PDB file of C-alpha atoms in Angstrom:
ATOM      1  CA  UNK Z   1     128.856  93.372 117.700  1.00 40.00           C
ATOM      2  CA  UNK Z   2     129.051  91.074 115.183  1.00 46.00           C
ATOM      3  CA  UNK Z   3     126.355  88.811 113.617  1.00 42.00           C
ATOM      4  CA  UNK Z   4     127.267  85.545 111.946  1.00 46.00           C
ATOM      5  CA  UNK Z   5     126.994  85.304 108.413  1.00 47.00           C
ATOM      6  CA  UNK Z   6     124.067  83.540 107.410  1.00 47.00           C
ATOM      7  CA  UNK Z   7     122.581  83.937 110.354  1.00 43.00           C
ATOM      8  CA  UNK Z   8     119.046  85.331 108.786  1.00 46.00           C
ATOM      9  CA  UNK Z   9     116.780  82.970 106.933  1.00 46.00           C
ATOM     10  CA  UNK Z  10     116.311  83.727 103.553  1.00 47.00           C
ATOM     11  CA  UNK Z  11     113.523  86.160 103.270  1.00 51.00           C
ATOM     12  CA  UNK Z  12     111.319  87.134 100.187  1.00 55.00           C
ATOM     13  CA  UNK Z  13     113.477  89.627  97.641  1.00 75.00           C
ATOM     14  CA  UNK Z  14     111.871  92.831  99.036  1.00 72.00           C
ATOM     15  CA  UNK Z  15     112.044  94.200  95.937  1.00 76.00           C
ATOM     16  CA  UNK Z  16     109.445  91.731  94.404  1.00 81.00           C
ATOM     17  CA  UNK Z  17     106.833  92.404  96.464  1.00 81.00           C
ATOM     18  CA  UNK Z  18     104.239  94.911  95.061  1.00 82.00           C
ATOM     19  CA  UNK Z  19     101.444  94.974  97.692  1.00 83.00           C
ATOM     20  CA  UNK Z  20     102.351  97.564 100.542  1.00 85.00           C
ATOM     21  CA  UNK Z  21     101.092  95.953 103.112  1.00 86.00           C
ATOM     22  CA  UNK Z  22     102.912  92.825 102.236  1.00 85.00           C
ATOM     23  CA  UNK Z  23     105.925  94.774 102.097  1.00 84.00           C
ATOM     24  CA  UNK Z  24     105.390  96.169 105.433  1.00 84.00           C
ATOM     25  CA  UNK Z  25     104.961  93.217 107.184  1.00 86.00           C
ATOM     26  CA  UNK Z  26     107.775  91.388 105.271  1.00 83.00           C
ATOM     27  CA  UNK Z  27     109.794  94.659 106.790  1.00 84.00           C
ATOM     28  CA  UNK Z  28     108.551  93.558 109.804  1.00 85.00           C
ATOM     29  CA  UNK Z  29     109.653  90.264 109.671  1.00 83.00           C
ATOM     30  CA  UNK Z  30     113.068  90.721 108.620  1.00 82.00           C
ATOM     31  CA  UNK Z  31     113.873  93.164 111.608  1.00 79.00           C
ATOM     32  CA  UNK Z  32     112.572  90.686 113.617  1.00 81.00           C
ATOM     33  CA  UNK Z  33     113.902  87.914 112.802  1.00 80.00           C
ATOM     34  CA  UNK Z  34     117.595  89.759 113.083  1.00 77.00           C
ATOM     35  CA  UNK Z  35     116.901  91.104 116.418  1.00 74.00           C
ATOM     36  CA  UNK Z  36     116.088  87.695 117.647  1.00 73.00           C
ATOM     37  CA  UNK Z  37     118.974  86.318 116.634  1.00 73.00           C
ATOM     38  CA  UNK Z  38     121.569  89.140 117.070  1.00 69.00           C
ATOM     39  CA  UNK Z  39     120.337  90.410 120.720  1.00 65.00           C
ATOM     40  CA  UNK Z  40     121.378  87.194 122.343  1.00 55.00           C
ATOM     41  CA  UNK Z  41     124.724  87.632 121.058  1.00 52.00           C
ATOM     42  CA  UNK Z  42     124.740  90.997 122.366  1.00 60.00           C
ATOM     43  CA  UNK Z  43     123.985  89.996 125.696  1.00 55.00           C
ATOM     44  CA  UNK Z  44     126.453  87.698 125.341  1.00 47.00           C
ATOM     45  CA  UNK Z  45     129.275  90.122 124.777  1.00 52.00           C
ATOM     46  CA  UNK Z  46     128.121  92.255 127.630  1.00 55.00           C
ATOM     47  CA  UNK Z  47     127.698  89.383 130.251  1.00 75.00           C
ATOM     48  CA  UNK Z  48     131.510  88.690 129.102  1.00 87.00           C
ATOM     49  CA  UNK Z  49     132.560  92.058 130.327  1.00 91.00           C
ATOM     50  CA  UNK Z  50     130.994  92.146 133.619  1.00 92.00           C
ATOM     51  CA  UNK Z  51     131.876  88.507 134.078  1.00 90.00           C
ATOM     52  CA  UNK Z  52     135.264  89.353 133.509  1.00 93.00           C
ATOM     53  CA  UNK Z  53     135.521  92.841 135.679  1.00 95.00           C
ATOM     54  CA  UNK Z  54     133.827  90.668 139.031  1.00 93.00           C
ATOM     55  CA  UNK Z  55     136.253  87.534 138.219  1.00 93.00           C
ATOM     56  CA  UNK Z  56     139.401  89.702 138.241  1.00 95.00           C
ATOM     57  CA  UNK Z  57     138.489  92.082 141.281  1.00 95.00           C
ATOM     58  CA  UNK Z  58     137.693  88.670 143.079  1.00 93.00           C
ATOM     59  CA  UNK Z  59     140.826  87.005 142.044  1.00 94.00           C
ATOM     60  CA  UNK Z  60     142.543  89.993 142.665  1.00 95.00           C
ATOM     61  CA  UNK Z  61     141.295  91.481 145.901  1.00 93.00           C
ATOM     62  CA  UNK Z  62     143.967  92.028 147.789  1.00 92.00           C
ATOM     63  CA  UNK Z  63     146.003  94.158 144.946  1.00 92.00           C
ATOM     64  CA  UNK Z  64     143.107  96.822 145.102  1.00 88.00           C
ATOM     65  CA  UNK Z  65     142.344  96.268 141.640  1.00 93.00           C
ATOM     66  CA  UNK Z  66     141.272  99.352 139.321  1.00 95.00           C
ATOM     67  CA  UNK Z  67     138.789 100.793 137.620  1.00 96.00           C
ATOM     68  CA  UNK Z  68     140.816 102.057 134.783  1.00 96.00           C
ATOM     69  CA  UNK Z  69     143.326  98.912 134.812  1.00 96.00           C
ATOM     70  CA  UNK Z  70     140.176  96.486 134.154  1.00 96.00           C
ATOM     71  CA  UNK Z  71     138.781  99.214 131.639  1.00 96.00           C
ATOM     72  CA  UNK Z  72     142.027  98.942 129.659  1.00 96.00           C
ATOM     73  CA  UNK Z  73     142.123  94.894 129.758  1.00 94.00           C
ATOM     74  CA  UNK Z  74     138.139  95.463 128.280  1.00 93.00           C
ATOM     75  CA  UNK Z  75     139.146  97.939 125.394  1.00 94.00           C
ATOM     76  CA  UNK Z  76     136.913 100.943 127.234  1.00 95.00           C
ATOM     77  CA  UNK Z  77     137.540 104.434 128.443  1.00 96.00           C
ATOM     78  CA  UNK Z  78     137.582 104.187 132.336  1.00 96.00           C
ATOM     79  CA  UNK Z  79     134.408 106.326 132.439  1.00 96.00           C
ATOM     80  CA  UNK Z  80     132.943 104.557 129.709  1.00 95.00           C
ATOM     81  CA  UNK Z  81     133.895 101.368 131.723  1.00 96.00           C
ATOM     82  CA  UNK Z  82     132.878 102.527 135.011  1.00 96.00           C
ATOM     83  CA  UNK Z  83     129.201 104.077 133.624  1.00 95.00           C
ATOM     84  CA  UNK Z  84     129.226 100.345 131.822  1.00 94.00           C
ATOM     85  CA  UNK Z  85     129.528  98.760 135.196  1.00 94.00           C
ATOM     86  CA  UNK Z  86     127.050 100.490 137.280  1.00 94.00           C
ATOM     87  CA  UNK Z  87     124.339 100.128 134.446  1.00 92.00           C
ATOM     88  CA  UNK Z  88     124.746  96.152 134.167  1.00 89.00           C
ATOM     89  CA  UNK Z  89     125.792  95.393 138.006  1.00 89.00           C
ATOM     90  CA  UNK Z  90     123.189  97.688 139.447  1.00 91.00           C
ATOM     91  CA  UNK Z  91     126.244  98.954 141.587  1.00 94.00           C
ATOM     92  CA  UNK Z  92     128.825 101.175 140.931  1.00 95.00           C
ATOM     93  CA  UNK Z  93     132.828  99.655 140.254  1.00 96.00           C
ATOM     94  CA  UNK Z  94     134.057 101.198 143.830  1.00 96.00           C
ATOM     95  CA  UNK Z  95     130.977 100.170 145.839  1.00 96.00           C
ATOM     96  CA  UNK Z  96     131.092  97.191 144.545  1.00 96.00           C
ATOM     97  CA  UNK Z  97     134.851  96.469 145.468  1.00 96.00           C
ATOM     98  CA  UNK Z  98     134.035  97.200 148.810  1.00 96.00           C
ATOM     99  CA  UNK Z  99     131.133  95.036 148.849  1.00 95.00           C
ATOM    100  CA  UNK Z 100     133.544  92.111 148.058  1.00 95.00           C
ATOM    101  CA  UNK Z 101     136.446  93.120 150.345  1.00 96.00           C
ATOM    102  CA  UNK Z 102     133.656  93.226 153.022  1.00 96.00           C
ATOM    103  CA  UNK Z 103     132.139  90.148 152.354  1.00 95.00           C
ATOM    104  CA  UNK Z 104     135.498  88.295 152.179  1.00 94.00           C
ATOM    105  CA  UNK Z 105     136.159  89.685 155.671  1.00 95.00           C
ATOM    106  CA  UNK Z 106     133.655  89.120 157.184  1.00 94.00           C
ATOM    107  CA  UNK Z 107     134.584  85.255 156.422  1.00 93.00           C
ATOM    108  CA  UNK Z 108     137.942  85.895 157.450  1.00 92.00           C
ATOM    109  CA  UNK Z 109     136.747  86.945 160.674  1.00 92.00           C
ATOM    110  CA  UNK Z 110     134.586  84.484 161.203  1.00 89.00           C
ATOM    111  CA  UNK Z 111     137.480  81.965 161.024  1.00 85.00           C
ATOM    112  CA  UNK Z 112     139.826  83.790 163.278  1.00 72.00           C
ATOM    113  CA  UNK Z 113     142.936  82.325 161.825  1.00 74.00           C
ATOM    114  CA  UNK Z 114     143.999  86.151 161.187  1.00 83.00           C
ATOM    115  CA  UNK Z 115     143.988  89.210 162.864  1.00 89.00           C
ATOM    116  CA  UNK Z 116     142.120  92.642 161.515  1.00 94.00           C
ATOM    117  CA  UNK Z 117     145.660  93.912 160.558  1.00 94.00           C
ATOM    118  CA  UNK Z 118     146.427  90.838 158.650  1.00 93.00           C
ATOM    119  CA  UNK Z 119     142.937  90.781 156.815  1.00 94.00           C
ATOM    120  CA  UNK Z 120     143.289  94.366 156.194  1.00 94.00           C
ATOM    121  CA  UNK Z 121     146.776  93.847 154.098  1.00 93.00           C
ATOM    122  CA  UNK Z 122     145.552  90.471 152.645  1.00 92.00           C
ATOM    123  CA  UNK Z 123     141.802  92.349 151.116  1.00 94.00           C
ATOM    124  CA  UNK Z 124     144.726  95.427 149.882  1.00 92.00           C
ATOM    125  CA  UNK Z 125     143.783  97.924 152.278  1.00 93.00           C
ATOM    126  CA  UNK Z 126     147.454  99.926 153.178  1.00 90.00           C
ATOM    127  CA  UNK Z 127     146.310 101.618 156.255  1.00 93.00           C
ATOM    128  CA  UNK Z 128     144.341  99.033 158.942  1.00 95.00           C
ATOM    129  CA  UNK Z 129     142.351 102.434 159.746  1.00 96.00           C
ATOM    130  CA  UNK Z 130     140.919 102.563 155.930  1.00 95.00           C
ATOM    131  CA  UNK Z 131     140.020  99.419 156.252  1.00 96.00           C
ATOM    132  CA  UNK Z 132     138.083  99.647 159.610  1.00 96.00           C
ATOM    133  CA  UNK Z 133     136.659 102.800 158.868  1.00 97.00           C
ATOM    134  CA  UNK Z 134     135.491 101.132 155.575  1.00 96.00           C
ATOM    135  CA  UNK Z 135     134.280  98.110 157.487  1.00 96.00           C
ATOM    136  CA  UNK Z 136     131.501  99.931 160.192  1.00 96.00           C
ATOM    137  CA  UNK Z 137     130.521 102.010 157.099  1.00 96.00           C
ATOM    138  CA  UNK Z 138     129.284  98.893 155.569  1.00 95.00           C
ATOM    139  CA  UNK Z 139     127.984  96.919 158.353  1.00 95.00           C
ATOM    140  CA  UNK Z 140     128.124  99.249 161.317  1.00 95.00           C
ATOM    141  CA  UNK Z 141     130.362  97.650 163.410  1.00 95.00           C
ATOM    142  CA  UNK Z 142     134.122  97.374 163.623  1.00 95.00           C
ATOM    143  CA  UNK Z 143     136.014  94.307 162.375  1.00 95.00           C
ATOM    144  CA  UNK Z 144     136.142  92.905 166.033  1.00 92.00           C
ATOM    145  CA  UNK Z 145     132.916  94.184 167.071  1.00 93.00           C
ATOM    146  CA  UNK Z 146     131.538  91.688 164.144  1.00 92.00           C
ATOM    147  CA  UNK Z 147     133.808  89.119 165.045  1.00 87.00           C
ATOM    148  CA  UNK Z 148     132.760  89.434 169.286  1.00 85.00           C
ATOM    149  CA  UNK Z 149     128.856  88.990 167.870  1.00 83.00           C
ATOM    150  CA  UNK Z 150     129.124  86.530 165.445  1.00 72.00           C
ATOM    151  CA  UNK Z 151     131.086  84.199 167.847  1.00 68.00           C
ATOM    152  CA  UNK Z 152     128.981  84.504 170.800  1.00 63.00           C
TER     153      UNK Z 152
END
């Protein structure tokens, strides 16, 4: 990460100071006062990450985006990436793509301008099995079973 320069106040010359406990606590300030003002900028390089993985496998659904491709565009190892993910998502990369595919079908459905096969292909699913299989997993129905309750 990087910390602007001239970021910290000006702090007493460390050196000066005689009195140990006065040097303690000036150590104690310093640190401080740099971890107040670098952790935000921290956070805001990690948010950027994650905010970029969830904007490109929503923008990208139905290409059945990657792990390892979105590691790459983030400058990480795909296990790095993926370990990365789950810790500041609270989800893992893969259960978390189906999450999304699921969630966008289950609008689909509701709006019954397509058929499962269609929303299947358009959410990047090759087989309309995988996808259906994938579907009662999540929400333990099938695609039309949701679509029959929902409706009624």
């Amino acid at each position: 990460f990087n910390v602007p320069r001239g970021s910290i106040q000006s702090s007493p010359d460390i050196m000066q100071i005689l009195d140990i406990n006065k040097l303690k606590q000036a150590i104690i300030n310093l640190f401080s006062t740099y971890a107040t003002q670098t952790i935000p900028h921290i956070l805001e390089e990690s948010d950027a990450v994650l905010h970029f993985a969830k904007t490109y496998i929503h923008s990208h659904i139905g290409e059945s985006p990657t792990a390892s491709y979105i590691a790459e565009k983030v400058n990480m190892s795909p296990q790095y990436f993926t370990t990365y993910f789950k810790a500041k998502a609270g989800i893992n990369f893969r259960d978390y793509l189906i999450k999304e595919r699921c969630d966008i079908a289950k609008k689909l459905l509701l709006e019954h301008q397509l058929d499962v096969q269609e929303i299947s292909q358009k959410l990047g699913y090759a087989d309309v099995r995988s996808f259906i299989r994938v579907f009662k997993n999540v929400t333990n129905m099938t695609p039309t079973e949701f679509q029959k309750r929902r409706t009624t």
